[in-house]
Coordinates of C-alpha atoms and ligand atoms in Angstrom, one line a residue:
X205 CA 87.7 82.6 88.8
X206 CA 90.3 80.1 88.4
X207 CA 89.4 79.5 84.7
X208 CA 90.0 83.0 84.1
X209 CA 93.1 83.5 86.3
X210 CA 94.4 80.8 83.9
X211 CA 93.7 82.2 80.8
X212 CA 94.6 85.7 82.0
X213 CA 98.2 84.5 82.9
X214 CA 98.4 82.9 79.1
X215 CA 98.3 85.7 77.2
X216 CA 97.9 89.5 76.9
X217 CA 94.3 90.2 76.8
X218 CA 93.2 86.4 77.3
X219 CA 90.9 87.4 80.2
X220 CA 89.0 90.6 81.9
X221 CA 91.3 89.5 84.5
X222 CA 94.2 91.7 83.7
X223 CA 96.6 89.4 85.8
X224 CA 99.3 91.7 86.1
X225 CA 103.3 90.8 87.0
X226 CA 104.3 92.9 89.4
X227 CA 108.4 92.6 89.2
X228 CA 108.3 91.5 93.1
X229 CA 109.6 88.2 93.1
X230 CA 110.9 88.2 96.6
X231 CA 109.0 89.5 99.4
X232 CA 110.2 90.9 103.0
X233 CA 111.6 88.3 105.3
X234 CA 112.4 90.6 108.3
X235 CA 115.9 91.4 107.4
X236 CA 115.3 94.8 106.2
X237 CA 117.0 97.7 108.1
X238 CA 117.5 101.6 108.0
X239 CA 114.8 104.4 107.2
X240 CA 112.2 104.4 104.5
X241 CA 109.1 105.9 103.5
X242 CA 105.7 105.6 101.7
X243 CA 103.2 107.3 100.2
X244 CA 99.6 105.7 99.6
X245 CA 97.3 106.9 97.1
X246 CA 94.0 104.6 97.1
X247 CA 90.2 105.7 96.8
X248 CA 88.9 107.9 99.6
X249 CA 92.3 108.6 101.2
X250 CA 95.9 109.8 100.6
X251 CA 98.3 108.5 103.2
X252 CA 102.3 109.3 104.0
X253 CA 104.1 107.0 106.5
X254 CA 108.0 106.5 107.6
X255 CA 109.4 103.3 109.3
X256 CA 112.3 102.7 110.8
X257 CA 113.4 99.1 110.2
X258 CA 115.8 97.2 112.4
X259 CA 115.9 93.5 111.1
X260 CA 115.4 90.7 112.9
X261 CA 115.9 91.6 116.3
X262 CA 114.6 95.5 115.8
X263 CA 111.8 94.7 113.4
X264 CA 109.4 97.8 113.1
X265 CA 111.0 100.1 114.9
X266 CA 109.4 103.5 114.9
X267 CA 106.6 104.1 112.4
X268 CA 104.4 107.0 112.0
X269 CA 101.8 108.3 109.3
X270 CA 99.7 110.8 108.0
X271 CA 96.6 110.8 106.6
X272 CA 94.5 113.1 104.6
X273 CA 91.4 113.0 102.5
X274 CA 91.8 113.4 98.9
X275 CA 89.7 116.8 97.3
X276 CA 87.3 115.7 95.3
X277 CA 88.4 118.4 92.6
X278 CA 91.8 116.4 92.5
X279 CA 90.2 113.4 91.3
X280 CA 88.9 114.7 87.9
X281 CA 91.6 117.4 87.2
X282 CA 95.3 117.1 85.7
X283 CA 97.8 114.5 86.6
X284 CA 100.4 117.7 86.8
X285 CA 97.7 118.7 90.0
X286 CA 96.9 115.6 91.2
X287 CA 100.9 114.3 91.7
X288 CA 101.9 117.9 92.7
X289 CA 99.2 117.6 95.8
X290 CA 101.1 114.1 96.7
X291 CA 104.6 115.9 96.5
X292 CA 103.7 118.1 98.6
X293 CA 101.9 116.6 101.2
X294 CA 105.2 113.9 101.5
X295 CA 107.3 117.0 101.2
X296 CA 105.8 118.7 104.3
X297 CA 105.7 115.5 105.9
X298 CA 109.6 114.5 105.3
X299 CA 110.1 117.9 106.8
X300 CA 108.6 116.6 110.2
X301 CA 111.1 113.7 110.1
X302 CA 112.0 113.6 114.3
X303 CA 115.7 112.6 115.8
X304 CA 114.3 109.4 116.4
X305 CA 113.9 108.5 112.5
X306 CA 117.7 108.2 111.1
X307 CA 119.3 107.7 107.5
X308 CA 122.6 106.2 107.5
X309 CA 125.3 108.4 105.9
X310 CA 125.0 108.4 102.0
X311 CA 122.1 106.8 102.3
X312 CA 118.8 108.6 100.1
X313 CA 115.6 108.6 101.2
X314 CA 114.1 106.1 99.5
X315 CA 110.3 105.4 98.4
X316 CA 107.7 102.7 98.8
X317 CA 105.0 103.9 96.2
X318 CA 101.6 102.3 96.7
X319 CA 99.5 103.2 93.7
X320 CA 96.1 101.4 93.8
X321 CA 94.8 101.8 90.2
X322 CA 95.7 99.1 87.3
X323 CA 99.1 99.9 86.4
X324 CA 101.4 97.9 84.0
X325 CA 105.0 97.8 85.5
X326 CA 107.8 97.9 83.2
X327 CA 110.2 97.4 86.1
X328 CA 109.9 97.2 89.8
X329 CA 109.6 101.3 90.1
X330 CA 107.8 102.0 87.2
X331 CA 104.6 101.6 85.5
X332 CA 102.1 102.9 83.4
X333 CA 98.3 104.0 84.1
X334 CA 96.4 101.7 82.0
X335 CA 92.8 103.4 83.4
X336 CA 91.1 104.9 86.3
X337 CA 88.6 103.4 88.4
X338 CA 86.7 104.0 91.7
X339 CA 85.8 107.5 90.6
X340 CA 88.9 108.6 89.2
X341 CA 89.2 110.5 85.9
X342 CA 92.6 112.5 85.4
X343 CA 92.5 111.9 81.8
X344 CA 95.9 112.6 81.2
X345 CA 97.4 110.8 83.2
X346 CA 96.4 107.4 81.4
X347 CA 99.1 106.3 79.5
X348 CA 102.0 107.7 81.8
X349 CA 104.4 106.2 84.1
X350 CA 103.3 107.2 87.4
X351 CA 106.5 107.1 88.9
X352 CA 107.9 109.6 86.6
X353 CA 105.2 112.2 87.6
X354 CA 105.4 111.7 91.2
X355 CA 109.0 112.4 90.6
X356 CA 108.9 115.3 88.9
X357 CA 106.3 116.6 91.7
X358 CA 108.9 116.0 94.1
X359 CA 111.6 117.6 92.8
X360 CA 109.7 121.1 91.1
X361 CA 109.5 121.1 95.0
X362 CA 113.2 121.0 95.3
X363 CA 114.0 117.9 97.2
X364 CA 115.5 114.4 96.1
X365 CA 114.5 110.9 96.8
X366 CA 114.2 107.8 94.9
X367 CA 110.5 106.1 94.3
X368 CA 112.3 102.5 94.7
X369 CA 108.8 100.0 94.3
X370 CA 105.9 100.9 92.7
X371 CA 103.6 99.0 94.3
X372 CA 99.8 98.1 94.3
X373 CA 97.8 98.0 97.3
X374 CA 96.9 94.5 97.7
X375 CA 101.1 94.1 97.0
X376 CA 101.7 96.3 100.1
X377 CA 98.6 94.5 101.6
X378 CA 100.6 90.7 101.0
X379 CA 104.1 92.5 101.5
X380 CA 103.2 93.4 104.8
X381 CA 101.3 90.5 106.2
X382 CA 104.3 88.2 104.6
X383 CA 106.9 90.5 106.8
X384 CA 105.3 88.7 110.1
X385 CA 104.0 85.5 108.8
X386 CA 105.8 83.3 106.3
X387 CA 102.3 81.6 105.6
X388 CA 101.0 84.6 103.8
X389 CA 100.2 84.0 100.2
X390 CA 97.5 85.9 99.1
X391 CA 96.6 89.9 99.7
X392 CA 93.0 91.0 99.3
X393 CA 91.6 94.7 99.6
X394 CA 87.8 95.5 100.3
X395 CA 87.7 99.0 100.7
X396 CA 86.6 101.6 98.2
X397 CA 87.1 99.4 95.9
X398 CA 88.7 95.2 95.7
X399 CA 91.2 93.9 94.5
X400 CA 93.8 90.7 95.1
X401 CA 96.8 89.6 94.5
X402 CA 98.8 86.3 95.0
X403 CA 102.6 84.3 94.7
X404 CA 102.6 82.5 91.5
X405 CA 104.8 80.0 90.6
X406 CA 106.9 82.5 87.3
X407 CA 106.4 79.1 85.6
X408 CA 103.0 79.0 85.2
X409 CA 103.6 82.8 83.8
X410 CA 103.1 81.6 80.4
X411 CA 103.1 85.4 79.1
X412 CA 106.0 86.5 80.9
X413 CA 108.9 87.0 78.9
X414 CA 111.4 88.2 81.3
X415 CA 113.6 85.6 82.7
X416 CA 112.8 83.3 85.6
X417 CA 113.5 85.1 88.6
X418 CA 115.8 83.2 91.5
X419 CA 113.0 82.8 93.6
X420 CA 111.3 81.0 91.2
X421 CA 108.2 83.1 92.4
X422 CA 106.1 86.0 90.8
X423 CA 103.4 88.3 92.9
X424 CA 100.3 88.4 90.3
X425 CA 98.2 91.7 90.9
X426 CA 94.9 90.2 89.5
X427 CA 92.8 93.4 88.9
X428 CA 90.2 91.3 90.3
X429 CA 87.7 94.0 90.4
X430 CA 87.1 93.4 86.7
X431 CA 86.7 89.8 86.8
X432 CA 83.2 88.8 84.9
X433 CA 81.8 85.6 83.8
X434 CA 78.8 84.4 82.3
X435 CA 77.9 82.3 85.5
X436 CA 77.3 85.7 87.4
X437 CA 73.7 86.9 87.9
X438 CA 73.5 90.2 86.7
X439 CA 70.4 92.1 88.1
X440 CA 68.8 95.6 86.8
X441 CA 70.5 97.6 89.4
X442 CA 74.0 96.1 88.2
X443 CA 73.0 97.1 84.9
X444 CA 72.3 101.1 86.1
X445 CA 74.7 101.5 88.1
X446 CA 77.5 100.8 85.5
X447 CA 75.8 102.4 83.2
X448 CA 75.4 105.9 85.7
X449 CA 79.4 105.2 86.7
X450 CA 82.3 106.8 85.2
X451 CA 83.8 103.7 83.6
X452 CA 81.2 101.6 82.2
X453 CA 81.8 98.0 81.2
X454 CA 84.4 97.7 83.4
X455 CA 85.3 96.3 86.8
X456 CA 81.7 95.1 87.3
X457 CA 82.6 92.8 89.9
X458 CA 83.8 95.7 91.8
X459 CA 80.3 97.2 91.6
X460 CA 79.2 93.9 92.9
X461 CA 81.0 94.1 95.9
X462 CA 83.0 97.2 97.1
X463 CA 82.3 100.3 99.3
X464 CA 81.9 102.1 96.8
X465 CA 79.1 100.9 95.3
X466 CA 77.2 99.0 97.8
X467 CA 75.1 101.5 99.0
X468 CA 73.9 102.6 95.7
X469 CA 73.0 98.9 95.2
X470 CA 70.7 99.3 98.5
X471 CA 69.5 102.6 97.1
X472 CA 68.3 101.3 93.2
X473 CA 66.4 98.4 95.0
X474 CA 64.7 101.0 97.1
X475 CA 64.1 103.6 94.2
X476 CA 61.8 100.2 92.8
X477 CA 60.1 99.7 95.9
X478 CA 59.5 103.6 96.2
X479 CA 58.1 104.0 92.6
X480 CA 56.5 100.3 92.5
X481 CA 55.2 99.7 96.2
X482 CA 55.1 103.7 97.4
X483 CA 57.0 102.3 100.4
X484 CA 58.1 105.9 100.8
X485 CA 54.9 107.8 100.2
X486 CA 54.5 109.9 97.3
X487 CA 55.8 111.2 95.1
X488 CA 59.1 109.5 95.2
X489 CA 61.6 111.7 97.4
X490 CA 63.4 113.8 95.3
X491 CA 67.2 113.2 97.1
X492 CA 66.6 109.4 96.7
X493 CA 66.4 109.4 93.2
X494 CA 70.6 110.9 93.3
X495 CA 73.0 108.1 92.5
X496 CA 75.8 107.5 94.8
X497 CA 73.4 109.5 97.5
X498 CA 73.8 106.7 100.2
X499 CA 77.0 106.0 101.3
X500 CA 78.2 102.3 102.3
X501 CA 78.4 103.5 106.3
X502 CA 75.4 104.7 106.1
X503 CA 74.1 101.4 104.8
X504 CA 76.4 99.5 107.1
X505 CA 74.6 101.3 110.5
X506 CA 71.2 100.7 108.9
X507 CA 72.4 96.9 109.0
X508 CA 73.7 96.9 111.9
X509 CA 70.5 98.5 113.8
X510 CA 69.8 95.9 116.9
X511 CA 67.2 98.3 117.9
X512 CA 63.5 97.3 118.5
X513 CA 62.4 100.1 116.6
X514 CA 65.1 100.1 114.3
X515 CA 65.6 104.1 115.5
X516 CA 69.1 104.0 113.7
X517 CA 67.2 103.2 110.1
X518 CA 65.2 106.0 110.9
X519 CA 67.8 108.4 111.9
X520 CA 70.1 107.6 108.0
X521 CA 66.2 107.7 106.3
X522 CA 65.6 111.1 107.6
X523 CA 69.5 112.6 107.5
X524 CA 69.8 111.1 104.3
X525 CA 66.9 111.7 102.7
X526 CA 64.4 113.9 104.5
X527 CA 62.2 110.5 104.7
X528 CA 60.1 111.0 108.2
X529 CA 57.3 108.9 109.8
X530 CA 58.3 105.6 108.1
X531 CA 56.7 102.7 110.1
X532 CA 59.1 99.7 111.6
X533 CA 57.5 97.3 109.4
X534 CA 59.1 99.7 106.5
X535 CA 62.1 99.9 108.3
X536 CA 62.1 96.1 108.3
X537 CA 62.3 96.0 104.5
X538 CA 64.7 98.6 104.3
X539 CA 67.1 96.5 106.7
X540 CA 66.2 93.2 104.4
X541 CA 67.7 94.8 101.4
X542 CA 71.1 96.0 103.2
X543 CA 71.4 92.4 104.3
X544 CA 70.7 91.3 100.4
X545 CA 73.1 93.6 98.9
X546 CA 75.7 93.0 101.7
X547 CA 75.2 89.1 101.3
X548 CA 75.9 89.0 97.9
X549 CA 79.3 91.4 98.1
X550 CA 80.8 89.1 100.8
X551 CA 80.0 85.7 99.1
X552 CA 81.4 86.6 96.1
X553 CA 84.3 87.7 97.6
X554 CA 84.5 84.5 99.7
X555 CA 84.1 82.9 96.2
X556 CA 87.0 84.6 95.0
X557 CA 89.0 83.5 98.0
X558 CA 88.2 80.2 97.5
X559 CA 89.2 80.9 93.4
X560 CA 92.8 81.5 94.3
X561 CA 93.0 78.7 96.6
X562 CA 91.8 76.6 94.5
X563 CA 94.6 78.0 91.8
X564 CA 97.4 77.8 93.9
X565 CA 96.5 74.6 95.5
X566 CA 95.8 75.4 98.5
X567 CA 91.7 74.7 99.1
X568 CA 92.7 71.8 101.1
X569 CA 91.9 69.3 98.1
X570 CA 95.0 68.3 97.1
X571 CA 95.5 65.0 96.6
X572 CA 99.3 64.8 97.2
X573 CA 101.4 66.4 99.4
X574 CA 99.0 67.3 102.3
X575 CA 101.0 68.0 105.0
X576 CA 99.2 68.9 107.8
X577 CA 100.8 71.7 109.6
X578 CA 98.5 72.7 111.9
X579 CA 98.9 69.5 113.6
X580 CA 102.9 71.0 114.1
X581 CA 104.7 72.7 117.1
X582 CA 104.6 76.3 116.4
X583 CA 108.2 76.0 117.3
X584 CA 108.3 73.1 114.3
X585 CA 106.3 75.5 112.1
X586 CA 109.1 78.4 112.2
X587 CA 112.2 75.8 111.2
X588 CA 109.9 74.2 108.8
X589 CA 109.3 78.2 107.1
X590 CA 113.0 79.3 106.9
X591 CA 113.9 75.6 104.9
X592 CA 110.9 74.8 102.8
X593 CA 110.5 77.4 99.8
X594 CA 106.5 78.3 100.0
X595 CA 104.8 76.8 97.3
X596 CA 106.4 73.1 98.3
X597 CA 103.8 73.3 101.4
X598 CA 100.5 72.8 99.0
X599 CA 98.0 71.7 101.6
X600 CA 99.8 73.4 104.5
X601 CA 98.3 76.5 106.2
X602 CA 97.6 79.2 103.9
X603 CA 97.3 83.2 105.3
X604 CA 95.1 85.7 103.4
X605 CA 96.4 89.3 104.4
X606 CA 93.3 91.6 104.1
X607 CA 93.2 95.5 104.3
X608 CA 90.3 98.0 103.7
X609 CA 87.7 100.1 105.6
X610 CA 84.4 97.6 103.9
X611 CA 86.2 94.7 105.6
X612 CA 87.4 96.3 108.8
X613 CA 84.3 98.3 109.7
X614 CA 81.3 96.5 107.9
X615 CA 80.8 93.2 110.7
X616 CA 78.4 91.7 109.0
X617 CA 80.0 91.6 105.6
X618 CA 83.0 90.2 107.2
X619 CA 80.7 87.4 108.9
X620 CA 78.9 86.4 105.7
X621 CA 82.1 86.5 103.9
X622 CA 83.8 84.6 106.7
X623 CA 80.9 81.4 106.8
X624 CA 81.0 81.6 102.7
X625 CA 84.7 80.4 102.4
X626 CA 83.6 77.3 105.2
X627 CA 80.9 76.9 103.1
X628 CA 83.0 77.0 100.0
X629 CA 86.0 74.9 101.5
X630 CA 84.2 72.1 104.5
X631 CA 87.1 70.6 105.8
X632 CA 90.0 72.5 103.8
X633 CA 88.8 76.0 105.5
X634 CA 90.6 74.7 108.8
X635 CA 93.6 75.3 106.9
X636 CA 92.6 78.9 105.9
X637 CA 93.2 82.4 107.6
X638 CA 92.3 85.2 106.7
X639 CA 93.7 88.3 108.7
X640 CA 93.2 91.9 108.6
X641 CA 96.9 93.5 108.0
X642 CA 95.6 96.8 109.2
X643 CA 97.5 99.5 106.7
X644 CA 99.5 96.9 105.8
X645 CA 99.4 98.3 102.1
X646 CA 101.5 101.3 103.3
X647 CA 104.1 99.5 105.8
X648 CA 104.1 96.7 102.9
X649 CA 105.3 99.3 100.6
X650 CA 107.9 101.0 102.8
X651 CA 109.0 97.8 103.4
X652 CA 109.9 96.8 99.9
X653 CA 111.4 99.9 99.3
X654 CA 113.4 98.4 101.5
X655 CA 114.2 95.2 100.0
X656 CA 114.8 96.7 96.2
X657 CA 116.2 100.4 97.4
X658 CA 119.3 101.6 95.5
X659 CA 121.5 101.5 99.0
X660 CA 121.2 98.3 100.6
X661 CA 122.2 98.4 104.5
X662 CA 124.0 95.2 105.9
Ligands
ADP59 P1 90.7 103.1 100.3 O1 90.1 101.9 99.7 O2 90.2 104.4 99.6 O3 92.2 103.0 100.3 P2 89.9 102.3 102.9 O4 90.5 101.0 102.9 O5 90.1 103.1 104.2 O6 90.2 103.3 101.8 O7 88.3 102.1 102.7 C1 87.4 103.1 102.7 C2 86.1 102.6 102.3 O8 85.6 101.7 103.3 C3 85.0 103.7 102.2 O9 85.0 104.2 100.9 C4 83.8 102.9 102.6 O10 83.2 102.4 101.4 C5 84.2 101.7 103.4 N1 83.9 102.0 104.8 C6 84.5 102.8 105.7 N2 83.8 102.7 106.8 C7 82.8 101.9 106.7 C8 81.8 101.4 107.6 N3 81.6 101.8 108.8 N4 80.9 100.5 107.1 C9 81.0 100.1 105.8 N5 81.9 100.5 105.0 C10 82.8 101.4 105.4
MG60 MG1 93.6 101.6 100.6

């Protein structure tokens, strides 16, 4: 992983990791105040949200969201549909704005835009689509800059804002954990699908050709979920499930690991013991035989049965797939390859952790410069933030922001994952953190609207 996040950040094209500048080369420090918005558009669902910021004393004043599932239809019609359905969702919701939310006069409302498909920015608010994943084919909109069509969505509807950050999800993810905790350097989403992203030195940028920002600093949206390498062991049911998915070849370590996919991992294993080993009977039933047929919480509460009969494997078998009468020992097997497929997710994930660490110096080998902060005062810890730019503190605690629904609702993946970066790291992992920034990706978003909108309140 840190081979390729190298060689990604060389050149154009030098890696499957896409290792994308995102123009966000400061992040929120707390400062930020007034009224802002965002609007969310992931995998599974489409969220809208307003904050109302009061800097350092108000922090997070008010926030409230929205949420709604995405029609299926939406996902594989016209970009003109699928951006109109986001306008006016955030329309109707900006219409609900209560007394306690307030602009300041001449202030617009202004836009955090998380957009959690790879997109390459031209600037901080726009971007182009460069190609759908997670089941996501609105052909036309590949190619376009997605800004400009949530735009015009917004104003066929007759209002005005200003879309002032396009932002990925694991941006928001880092933007928002960063807002509370200055130790945050990485942002990692396992939900639908995964993805991270991480402050790089602009330096080490090689293929940036902008200038070096103040800061010094660049936030790299790796496109992780593409990362491949010879090194990784690919079975027969990787193999058919890319080949069954609508983008084959690509983002196969995505497939490896997200929600999206990890149940039909459990269910190809189980196809081959059904048509090998009869496990279910025969013939083989029919349902079972559907790709994408069982669903990741499904497989997740199959896993997680602590029953002695495992009644909860029975109860998904039969819901799921009209499979009846299946004895414990069966059960047993069926439980065994959850814990397989599962396994395997979180450890790479872990691995990929331990990649950027090990990038950024920060997996708790580096020979110089160790400075042990957890051995500090928290008091001592804050002073030693505000002075100390963040990549000078190599060896110091390191904060790994972490949003999605695989991660905050699958237990055991987080557990495996959790003992694979100890594993991975000994000693070093001491120095490690990784916290869950629930819907951070949407607050993170708002909140750099904030720091790069058009009317900046003092
Ligand atoms: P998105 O990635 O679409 O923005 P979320 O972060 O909310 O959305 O993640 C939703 C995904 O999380 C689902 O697609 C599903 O794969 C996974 N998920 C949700 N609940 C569970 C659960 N109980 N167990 C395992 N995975 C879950
Ligand atoms: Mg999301």
């Amino acid at each position: 992983m840190a081979v390729e996040m190298h060689a990604g950040l060389v050149s154009e094209g030098g890696s499957k990791l896409k290792m994308l500048p995102t123009y966000i080369d400061r992040l929120p420090d707390g400062h930020e105040r007034g009224l802002y918005y965002a609007v969310d558009l992931g995998g599974t669902n489409f969220r809208v949200l307003r904050v109302q910021l009061g800097g350092l004393e108000g922090r997070v004043i008010k926030q409230e969201y929205e949420e709604v599932a995405i029609p299926p239809e939406l996902m594989l019609g016209t970009s003109e549909q699928l951006f109109d359905f986001i306008a006016k969702e955030l329309v109707s919701f900006v219409a609900r704005e209560g007394q306690d939310f307030r602009l300041h006069a001449g202030q617009n409302r202004e836009i955090g835009f998380t957009f959690s498909f790879p997109v390459k920015q031209t600037a901080v608010n726009s971007g182009t689509l460069l190609q759908w994943t997670k089941g996501f084919k609105v052909n036309d909109a590949v190619g376009e800059d997605v800004v400009a069509a949530l735009q015009r969505g917004i104003e066929r509807r007759g209002y005005k804002m200003r879309i002032a950050a396009l932002v990925n999800d694991t941006v928001g993810t880092l933007a928002g954990g960063r807002y509370w905790n200055n130790d945050v350097m990485i942002g990692v989403i396992l939900g639908t699908g995964t993805n991270a992203c991480y402050v790089e030195r602009a330096e080490a940028v090689s293929k940036w050709a902008g200038d070096i920002p103040k800061s010094g600093e660049m936030v790299i949206n790796m496109e992780w979920g593409n990362f491949w390498s010879s090194h990784l062991p690919r079975t027969y049911v990787d193999e058919s499930l890319d080949n069954e998915s609508l983008n084959p070849g690509e983002y196969g370590f995505e497939k490896m690991i997200s929600g999206m996919y990890l149940g039909d991992c459990v269910r190809r294993v189980l196809v081959r013991m059904a048509q090998e080993a009869c496990i279910f009977g025969t013939p083989v039933p029919h349902k079972l035989l559907e790709a994408f047929s069982l669903m990741t919480p499904d497989m997740s509460k199959m896993h997680h049965d602590d029953s002695s009969d495992l009644k909860v494997v029975a109860e998904v078998l039969k819901r799921v797939y009209g499979i009846q009468n299946t004895t414990v020992g069966i059960r047993k097997i069926v439980v065994a390859v959850c814990d397989t497929v599962c396994q395997r997710g979180a450890r790479l994930a872990a691995a990929g952790i331990v990649g950027i660490l090990k990038k950024i110096g920060r997996d708790g080998s580096a020979a110089n410069g160790v400075i042990k902060r957890n051995t500090f005062e928290q008091s001592d810890m804050n002073g030693f933030h505000d002075e100390v730019p963040v990549h000078y503190t190599s060896g110091g605690r390191t904060v790994v922001a972490m949003d999605g629904g695989l991660y905050e609702h699958y237990t055991k993946f987080r557990n495996y994952m959790q003992e694979a970066v100890v594993e991975l790291l000994g000693e070093g992992s001491k120095n490690v953190v990784i916290e869950l920034s629930k819907d951070g990706s949407g607050i993170g978003a708002a909140l750099l609207a904030a720091s790069h909108a058009e009317y900046v309140i003092s």
